[in-house]
Short mmCIF file of C-alpha atoms in Angstrom, two decimals:
data_model
loop_
_atom_site.label_atom_id
_atom_site.label_comp_id
_atom_site.label_asym_id
_atom_site.label_seq_id
_atom_site.Cartn_x
_atom_site.Cartn_y
_atom_site.Cartn_z
CA MET A 459 -131.05 8.23 -123.84
CA GLU A 460 -132.88 11.03 -122.00
CA LYS A 461 -134.72 14.16 -123.02
CA ILE A 462 -133.05 16.90 -120.97
CA THR A 463 -133.98 20.54 -120.57
CA VAL A 464 -131.15 22.85 -119.51
CA ILE A 465 -132.42 25.93 -117.68
CA GLY A 466 -130.00 28.83 -118.13
CA ALA A 467 -127.77 29.68 -121.08
CA GLY A 468 -124.63 31.04 -119.41
CA ASN A 469 -121.17 29.44 -119.51
CA GLY A 470 -122.24 26.31 -117.65
CA GLY A 471 -125.66 25.98 -119.26
CA VAL A 472 -124.41 26.17 -122.84
CA THR A 473 -121.58 23.75 -122.00
CA ALA A 474 -124.03 21.33 -120.35
CA ALA A 475 -126.35 21.40 -123.36
CA TYR A 476 -123.37 20.78 -125.66
CA HIS A 477 -121.99 17.87 -123.63
CA PHE A 478 -125.38 16.21 -123.00
CA ALA A 479 -126.07 16.30 -126.75
CA LYS A 480 -122.55 15.02 -127.50
CA LEU A 481 -123.34 12.01 -125.29
CA GLY A 482 -126.42 11.28 -127.43
CA HIS A 483 -129.18 12.83 -125.32
CA GLU A 484 -131.94 14.93 -126.85
CA VAL A 485 -131.47 18.42 -125.46
CA CYS A 486 -133.53 21.59 -125.02
CA ILE A 487 -131.90 24.77 -123.70
CA TYR A 488 -133.97 27.60 -122.22
CA ASP A 489 -133.27 31.10 -121.01
CA ASN A 490 -135.30 34.13 -120.07
CA PRO A 491 -136.41 36.22 -123.08
CA GLN A 492 -134.38 39.14 -121.67
CA PHE A 493 -131.19 37.06 -122.01
CA ASP A 494 -131.67 35.51 -125.44
CA THR A 495 -128.23 36.05 -127.05
CA GLN A 496 -127.11 32.42 -126.71
CA ILE A 497 -130.55 31.06 -127.57
CA LYS A 498 -130.66 33.04 -130.84
CA ALA A 499 -127.14 31.95 -131.76
CA ILE A 500 -127.97 28.28 -131.12
CA GLN A 501 -131.21 28.60 -133.10
CA ALA A 502 -129.30 30.12 -136.03
CA SER A 503 -126.57 27.44 -136.16
CA GLY A 504 -128.68 24.51 -135.01
CA GLY A 505 -126.28 23.65 -132.22
CA ILE A 506 -123.22 24.50 -130.13
CA GLU A 507 -119.53 24.43 -131.07
CA ALA A 508 -116.68 23.60 -128.66
CA LEU A 509 -113.23 24.79 -129.75
CA ALA A 510 -110.26 22.43 -129.96
CA GLU A 511 -107.81 25.21 -129.05
CA ASP A 512 -107.98 28.52 -127.21
CA HIS A 513 -105.23 30.91 -126.12
CA GLY A 514 -102.70 28.44 -127.57
CA CYS A 515 -103.92 25.62 -125.30
CA GLN A 516 -105.65 22.38 -126.21
CA MET A 517 -109.25 22.21 -125.00
CA SER A 518 -111.34 19.18 -124.04
CA PHE A 519 -114.28 17.57 -125.90
CA PRO A 520 -114.12 19.68 -129.09
CA GLY A 521 -116.73 19.40 -131.82
CA PHE A 522 -120.26 20.44 -132.72
CA SER A 523 -123.45 19.19 -131.05
CA PRO A 524 -126.91 19.69 -132.57
CA ILE A 525 -129.51 20.99 -130.09
CA ALA A 526 -133.09 19.76 -130.53
CA LEU A 527 -134.71 22.92 -129.13
CA ALA A 528 -133.41 26.34 -128.07
CA THR A 529 -136.20 28.48 -126.68
CA THR A 530 -137.26 31.40 -124.49
CA ASP A 531 -140.73 29.88 -124.01
CA ILE A 532 -140.80 28.25 -120.56
CA LYS A 533 -143.97 26.28 -121.30
CA GLU A 534 -142.31 24.76 -124.36
CA ALA A 535 -139.13 24.01 -122.39
CA MET A 536 -141.01 22.35 -119.52
CA ALA A 537 -143.01 20.15 -121.89
CA PHE A 538 -139.83 18.80 -123.52
CA GLY A 539 -139.11 16.11 -120.92
CA ASN A 540 -138.95 15.46 -117.19
CA VAL A 541 -135.24 16.03 -116.40
CA PHE A 542 -134.40 19.69 -115.79
CA VAL A 543 -130.81 20.78 -115.19
CA MET A 544 -130.69 24.32 -113.83
CA ILE A 545 -127.34 26.06 -114.27
CA CYS A 546 -127.50 29.71 -113.35
CA PRO A 547 -126.22 32.18 -110.75
CA SER A 548 -127.81 31.40 -107.40
CA PHE A 549 -129.53 34.80 -107.33
CA ALA A 550 -131.46 33.76 -110.46
CA GLN A 551 -132.74 30.47 -109.02
CA GLU A 552 -135.90 31.85 -107.39
CA GLY A 553 -136.90 33.58 -110.64
CA PHE A 554 -136.51 30.36 -112.60
CA PHE A 555 -138.41 28.43 -109.90
CA GLU A 556 -141.34 30.83 -110.22
CA VAL A 557 -141.70 30.48 -114.00
CA MET A 558 -141.21 26.69 -113.85
CA MET A 559 -143.71 26.14 -111.03
CA PRO A 560 -146.97 26.12 -113.06
CA TYR A 561 -145.59 23.47 -115.43
CA LEU A 562 -143.93 21.05 -113.02
CA LYS A 563 -145.24 17.49 -113.24
CA LYS A 564 -145.25 14.53 -110.89
CA ASP A 565 -141.84 12.88 -110.59
CA ASP A 566 -140.02 15.63 -112.50
CA ILE A 567 -136.31 15.76 -111.62
CA VAL A 568 -134.74 19.17 -111.03
CA LEU A 569 -130.94 19.15 -110.72
CA LEU A 570 -129.36 22.40 -109.53
CA MET A 571 -125.72 22.91 -110.57
CA PRO A 572 -124.56 24.37 -108.27
CA GLY A 573 -127.24 23.93 -105.60
CA ASN A 574 -125.97 26.43 -103.01
CA TYR A 575 -128.95 25.40 -100.82
CA GLY A 576 -131.33 26.20 -103.71
CA GLY A 577 -133.06 22.85 -103.25
CA LEU A 578 -134.21 23.99 -99.80
CA VAL A 579 -135.52 27.25 -101.28
CA MET A 580 -137.41 25.35 -103.97
CA LYS A 581 -138.81 22.92 -101.39
CA LYS A 582 -140.10 25.90 -99.39
CA MET A 583 -141.59 27.54 -102.50
CA LEU A 584 -143.38 24.30 -103.46
CA LYS A 585 -144.85 24.07 -99.96
CA GLU A 586 -146.00 27.69 -100.02
CA ALA A 587 -147.62 27.08 -103.42
CA GLY A 588 -149.47 24.02 -102.09
CA LYS A 589 -147.45 21.71 -104.36
CA ASP A 590 -145.24 19.93 -101.85
CA ASP A 591 -147.08 16.65 -102.52
CA LEU A 592 -146.43 16.85 -106.28
CA GLY A 593 -143.46 14.52 -105.98
CA VAL A 594 -140.87 16.75 -107.66
CA ILE A 595 -137.39 15.36 -106.93
CA ILE A 596 -134.84 18.08 -106.17
CA CYS A 597 -131.11 17.45 -106.42
CA ASP A 598 -128.30 19.81 -105.36
CA ALA A 599 -124.84 19.40 -106.92
CA ILE A 600 -121.80 21.06 -105.38
CA SER A 601 -120.89 22.75 -108.68
CA ILE A 602 -120.86 22.16 -112.41
CA PRO A 603 -118.63 19.39 -113.83
CA TRP A 604 -116.75 21.59 -116.32
CA ALA A 605 -114.16 24.35 -116.26
CA CYS A 606 -115.58 26.26 -119.21
CA ARG A 607 -116.18 29.62 -120.88
CA ILE A 608 -118.34 31.05 -123.66
CA VAL A 609 -116.00 32.48 -126.32
CA LYS A 610 -118.75 34.02 -128.44
CA PRO A 611 -122.48 33.28 -128.86
CA GLY A 612 -122.95 29.57 -129.38
CA VAL A 613 -119.23 28.79 -129.07
CA ILE A 614 -117.51 27.46 -125.93
CA THR A 615 -114.20 26.19 -124.64
CA ILE A 616 -113.95 23.36 -122.11
CA MET A 617 -110.65 23.55 -120.21
CA GLY A 618 -111.25 20.42 -118.17
CA ILE A 619 -113.74 18.34 -116.25
CA LYS A 620 -113.99 17.00 -112.70
CA ALA A 621 -113.41 13.33 -111.95
CA PHE A 622 -116.84 12.99 -110.32
CA LEU A 623 -119.71 15.17 -109.08
CA PRO A 624 -120.99 15.06 -105.48
CA LEU A 625 -124.71 15.79 -105.18
CA SER A 626 -127.70 15.24 -102.91
CA ILE A 627 -131.14 13.89 -103.82
CA MET A 628 -134.14 14.76 -101.64
CA ALA A 629 -136.21 11.59 -101.90
CA ASP A 630 -136.91 8.36 -100.05
CA SER A 631 -134.28 5.63 -100.42
CA GLU A 632 -136.05 3.72 -103.18
CA THR A 633 -136.68 6.84 -105.28
CA LYS A 634 -133.17 8.12 -104.53
CA GLU A 635 -131.63 4.93 -105.95
CA LYS A 636 -133.73 5.18 -109.11
CA VAL A 637 -132.96 8.89 -109.65
CA ALA A 638 -129.26 8.35 -108.94
CA GLN A 639 -129.14 5.76 -111.72
CA GLN A 640 -130.94 8.14 -114.08
CA LEU A 641 -128.46 10.93 -113.30
CA LYS A 642 -125.55 8.55 -113.81
CA ASP A 643 -126.89 7.95 -117.32
CA VAL A 644 -127.27 11.70 -117.94
CA LEU A 645 -124.07 13.21 -116.57
CA PRO A 646 -120.67 12.89 -118.28
CA ILE A 647 -118.89 11.90 -115.03
CA PRO A 648 -119.73 9.58 -112.10
CA ILE A 649 -121.75 10.97 -109.20
CA GLU A 650 -121.18 10.70 -105.46
CA LEU A 651 -124.27 10.81 -103.26
CA LEU A 652 -124.22 13.29 -100.39
CA PRO A 653 -126.68 12.96 -97.48
CA ASN A 654 -128.53 16.27 -97.96
CA PRO A 655 -128.41 19.69 -99.67
CA VAL A 656 -126.70 21.28 -96.65
CA ALA A 657 -123.76 18.92 -97.12
CA ALA A 658 -123.78 19.80 -100.83
CA GLY A 659 -123.69 23.52 -100.02
CA LEU A 660 -120.85 23.19 -97.53
CA GLU A 661 -118.90 20.97 -99.97
CA ASN A 662 -119.02 23.51 -102.82
CA ILE A 663 -115.44 23.70 -104.09
CA ASN A 664 -115.75 27.47 -104.61
CA PHE A 665 -116.14 28.16 -100.87
CA GLY A 666 -112.47 28.56 -100.03
CA GLY A 667 -110.83 30.03 -103.10
CA HIS A 668 -113.24 32.34 -104.83
CA PRO A 669 -114.66 34.78 -102.27
CA LEU A 670 -111.60 35.15 -100.04
CA LEU A 671 -108.94 35.38 -102.79
CA THR A 672 -111.11 37.84 -104.75
CA THR A 673 -111.72 39.99 -101.69
CA LEU A 674 -108.04 40.04 -100.71
CA ASN A 675 -106.86 40.86 -104.25
CA MET A 676 -109.61 43.32 -105.24
CA GLY A 677 -107.37 46.39 -105.69
CA ILE A 678 -105.04 44.78 -108.18
CA LEU A 679 -107.88 42.92 -109.93
CA GLU A 680 -109.78 46.16 -110.56
CA ASN A 681 -106.75 48.29 -111.44
CA PHE A 682 -105.42 45.78 -113.97
CA ASN A 683 -108.85 44.73 -115.33
CA GLY A 684 -108.47 41.13 -114.18
CA GLU A 685 -105.66 40.42 -116.64
CA PHE A 686 -104.21 37.59 -114.57
CA ASN A 687 -104.48 33.87 -114.24
CA TYR A 688 -106.73 33.87 -111.20
CA TYR A 689 -105.53 30.67 -109.56
CA LYS A 690 -101.80 31.17 -110.18
CA ASP A 691 -101.54 34.90 -109.61
CA CYS A 692 -104.02 35.55 -106.80
CA CYS A 693 -102.95 32.69 -104.54
CA SER A 694 -99.84 33.37 -102.45
CA THR A 695 -98.49 31.62 -99.38
CA ALA A 696 -100.18 34.24 -97.19
CA THR A 697 -103.60 34.14 -98.90
CA ALA A 698 -103.48 30.32 -98.94
CA ASN A 699 -102.81 30.39 -95.21
CA ALA A 700 -105.85 32.64 -94.65
CA ALA A 701 -107.94 30.35 -96.86
CA ALA A 702 -106.86 27.36 -94.78
CA LYS A 703 -108.06 29.11 -91.62
CA MET A 704 -111.40 29.87 -93.27
CA ASP A 705 -111.66 26.24 -94.36
CA ASN A 706 -111.26 25.18 -90.73
CA GLU A 707 -114.27 27.40 -89.90
CA ARG A 708 -116.33 25.61 -92.57
CA LEU A 709 -115.26 22.23 -91.22
CA SER A 710 -116.25 23.24 -87.68
CA VAL A 711 -119.74 24.13 -88.92
CA GLY A 712 -120.01 20.76 -90.66
CA LYS A 713 -118.95 18.98 -87.47
CA ALA A 714 -121.58 20.89 -85.43
CA LEU A 715 -124.23 19.76 -87.95
CA ASN A 716 -123.01 16.11 -87.81
CA LEU A 717 -121.74 16.27 -91.39
CA LYS A 718 -118.46 14.72 -92.51
CA LEU A 719 -116.85 17.13 -94.97
CA ARG A 720 -113.67 16.93 -97.04
CA THR A 721 -111.01 19.55 -96.46
CA GLU A 722 -110.53 21.95 -99.38
CA LEU A 723 -107.31 20.18 -100.38
CA GLU A 724 -108.95 16.74 -100.17
CA ALA A 725 -111.81 17.97 -102.34
CA MET A 726 -109.52 19.57 -104.94
CA ASN A 727 -107.36 16.47 -105.24
CA ALA A 728 -110.36 14.13 -105.39
CA LEU A 729 -112.35 16.18 -107.91
CA TYR A 730 -109.41 16.72 -110.25
CA ALA A 731 -107.63 13.38 -109.70
CA SER A 732 -104.48 15.11 -108.46
CA GLU A 733 -102.07 14.64 -105.56
CA TYR A 734 -101.00 18.13 -104.56
CA THR A 735 -99.72 18.59 -101.02
CA SER A 736 -101.23 22.03 -100.38
CA VAL A 737 -103.95 24.34 -101.66
CA TYR A 738 -101.19 26.76 -102.65
CA GLU A 739 -99.51 24.09 -104.80
CA PHE A 740 -102.85 23.13 -106.39
CA ASN A 741 -103.69 26.72 -107.36
CA ARG A 742 -100.21 27.38 -108.71
CA ALA A 743 -99.78 24.13 -110.64
CA SER A 744 -103.23 22.89 -111.75
CA THR A 745 -103.20 22.43 -115.52
CA THR A 746 -107.01 22.54 -115.71
CA HIS A 747 -107.17 26.01 -114.17
CA GLY A 748 -103.98 27.46 -115.62
CA LYS A 749 -104.88 27.47 -119.30
CA ILE A 750 -106.31 30.98 -119.70
CA ASN A 751 -106.36 34.30 -117.88
CA ASN A 752 -109.87 34.68 -116.52
CA SER A 753 -109.72 36.70 -113.32
CA PRO A 754 -112.61 38.82 -112.04
CA ASN A 755 -112.16 42.53 -112.75
CA SER A 756 -114.59 44.02 -110.24
CA ALA A 757 -116.44 43.47 -106.98
CA LYS A 758 -119.53 42.67 -109.08
CA SER A 759 -117.95 39.35 -110.08
CA ARG A 760 -119.93 36.22 -109.21
CA TYR A 761 -117.00 35.25 -106.98
CA ILE A 762 -118.40 37.98 -104.71
CA THR A 763 -122.08 38.36 -105.60
CA GLU A 764 -122.72 34.61 -105.70
CA ASP A 765 -120.03 32.95 -103.61
CA VAL A 766 -120.14 35.40 -100.71
CA ALA A 767 -123.93 35.74 -100.66
CA TYR A 768 -124.82 32.09 -101.29
CA LEU A 769 -121.90 30.17 -99.73
CA LEU A 770 -120.41 32.30 -96.97
CA VAL A 771 -123.68 33.76 -95.66
CA PRO A 772 -125.31 30.33 -95.16
CA CYS A 773 -122.15 29.07 -93.44
CA TYR A 774 -122.22 32.10 -91.12
CA GLU A 775 -125.92 31.55 -90.39
CA PHE A 776 -125.41 27.87 -89.57
CA ALA A 777 -122.44 28.80 -87.37
CA THR A 778 -124.47 31.41 -85.50
CA LYS A 779 -127.31 28.93 -84.93
CA CYS A 780 -124.75 26.45 -83.56
CA GLY A 781 -123.09 29.03 -81.30
CA LEU A 782 -119.82 29.05 -83.27
CA LYS A 783 -117.59 31.97 -84.21
CA VAL A 784 -116.33 32.11 -87.82
CA PRO A 785 -114.36 35.38 -87.89
CA ILE A 786 -112.73 35.02 -91.32
CA VAL A 787 -116.02 34.05 -92.98
CA GLU A 788 -117.76 36.94 -91.22
CA SER A 789 -114.99 39.43 -92.11
CA CYS A 790 -115.10 38.42 -95.77
CA ILE A 791 -118.87 39.04 -95.84
CA HIS A 792 -118.43 42.46 -94.20
CA ILE A 793 -115.73 43.52 -96.68
CA ALA A 794 -117.68 42.27 -99.70
CA SER A 795 -120.77 44.10 -98.41
CA ALA A 796 -118.72 47.30 -98.16
CA TYR A 797 -117.35 46.84 -101.69
CA ASN A 798 -120.82 46.64 -103.22
CA GLU A 799 -122.76 48.72 -100.67
CA THR A 800 -124.99 45.71 -100.13
CA ASP A 801 -125.75 43.99 -96.83
CA TYR A 802 -125.13 40.38 -97.84
CA PHE A 803 -126.05 39.26 -94.34
CA LYS A 804 -129.62 40.22 -95.32
CA THR A 805 -129.69 39.76 -99.09
CA GLY A 806 -127.75 36.47 -99.14
CA ARG A 807 -129.17 32.97 -98.72
CA THR A 808 -130.33 33.05 -95.12
CA LEU A 809 -131.89 30.30 -93.00
CA GLU A 810 -135.19 32.15 -93.33
CA LYS A 811 -135.05 31.81 -97.13
CA MET A 812 -134.30 28.10 -96.69
CA GLY A 813 -137.25 27.67 -94.32
CA LEU A 814 -134.99 26.71 -91.39
CA ASP A 815 -134.83 29.90 -89.31
CA HIS A 816 -137.50 28.83 -86.77
CA LEU A 817 -135.46 25.85 -85.54
CA ASN A 818 -133.06 25.72 -82.60
CA LYS A 819 -129.71 23.93 -83.01
CA GLU A 820 -130.96 20.47 -82.06
CA GLU A 821 -134.06 20.80 -84.26
CA LEU A 822 -131.92 22.12 -87.11
CA VAL A 823 -129.55 19.15 -87.01
CA GLN A 824 -132.49 16.74 -86.92
CA ALA A 825 -134.25 18.52 -89.80
CA ILE A 826 -131.11 18.52 -91.97
CA HIS A 827 -130.75 14.76 -91.58
CA HIS A 828 -134.43 14.07 -92.32
CA LEU A 829 -134.90 16.14 -95.47
CA ASP A 830 -135.92 13.02 -97.39
CA CYS A 831 -139.06 12.66 -95.30
#
């Protein structure tokens, strides 16, 4: 069994801490002192509860898991072990990297769920801090394993879980094999190794559905306070058609970077062990995603602030570097920027923030495929 520190106490972080502990691991959960609601609740109860039923539906993995340490002291959290699972909005990753940096040790493993190219940002920050030879192993997962929500402080529901989790490990082949085995022992589902964090970013399952469907449905989502089942009610034949066109843009970027990517439908069916014949059918019929109404109710939703800024912007930047046009991706970024009066082309995860902006297309492709070196 491992000693695991979960960094971030949102929906995914609290669920991860619960499930890791349920599997018998010794778990610490950390969050910033400014966001201590979940930490205080876990301290008070000694653990985390997962409900057996919510909104009249049966939930997965119910029970109570004791948590060894819940803390807002980063030094204490970093001393707990050497496996760190960071689950937070992508815009919070740099802040967590900064507070973790002084306490990182040789051969520490940092798993980002989701990565959203955060591993490249961390690699750049380590280099700028003169710590690139420390031997920290950075892993980028495409997402979190669970469909989950916090019901109240210290209490969660788990609606379902993926069949496996694709992720990348930036390390030489020998170290990669060792770390992969360690992560297999930690995570509640099998892993699939991806070649690099760029592949992991482009394979994020949220790319197609979240930002485009939210952008296209924003009026009704705001006016009715998100009181819909997002996947059933916001996906229509027309929006699914637009999403398919945007998916083709993502696939063209992957091809230009010599990356073999699954289509959105292939990824959905693989990750949820289903056999739907279209994205529309998946969104309308998926039992995992149809259990509760959980739609965004504003343009400040993470489906915009995270998925546009940290999935669509990198895709657009890679496309531009490769001389490709991605009009639906670009349009979605423009509309989201207008919604929030924010220029996501500048504030999102750019190639400059990943340390890749100085490369031409050929150099970029070579660098992406040699990130283990």
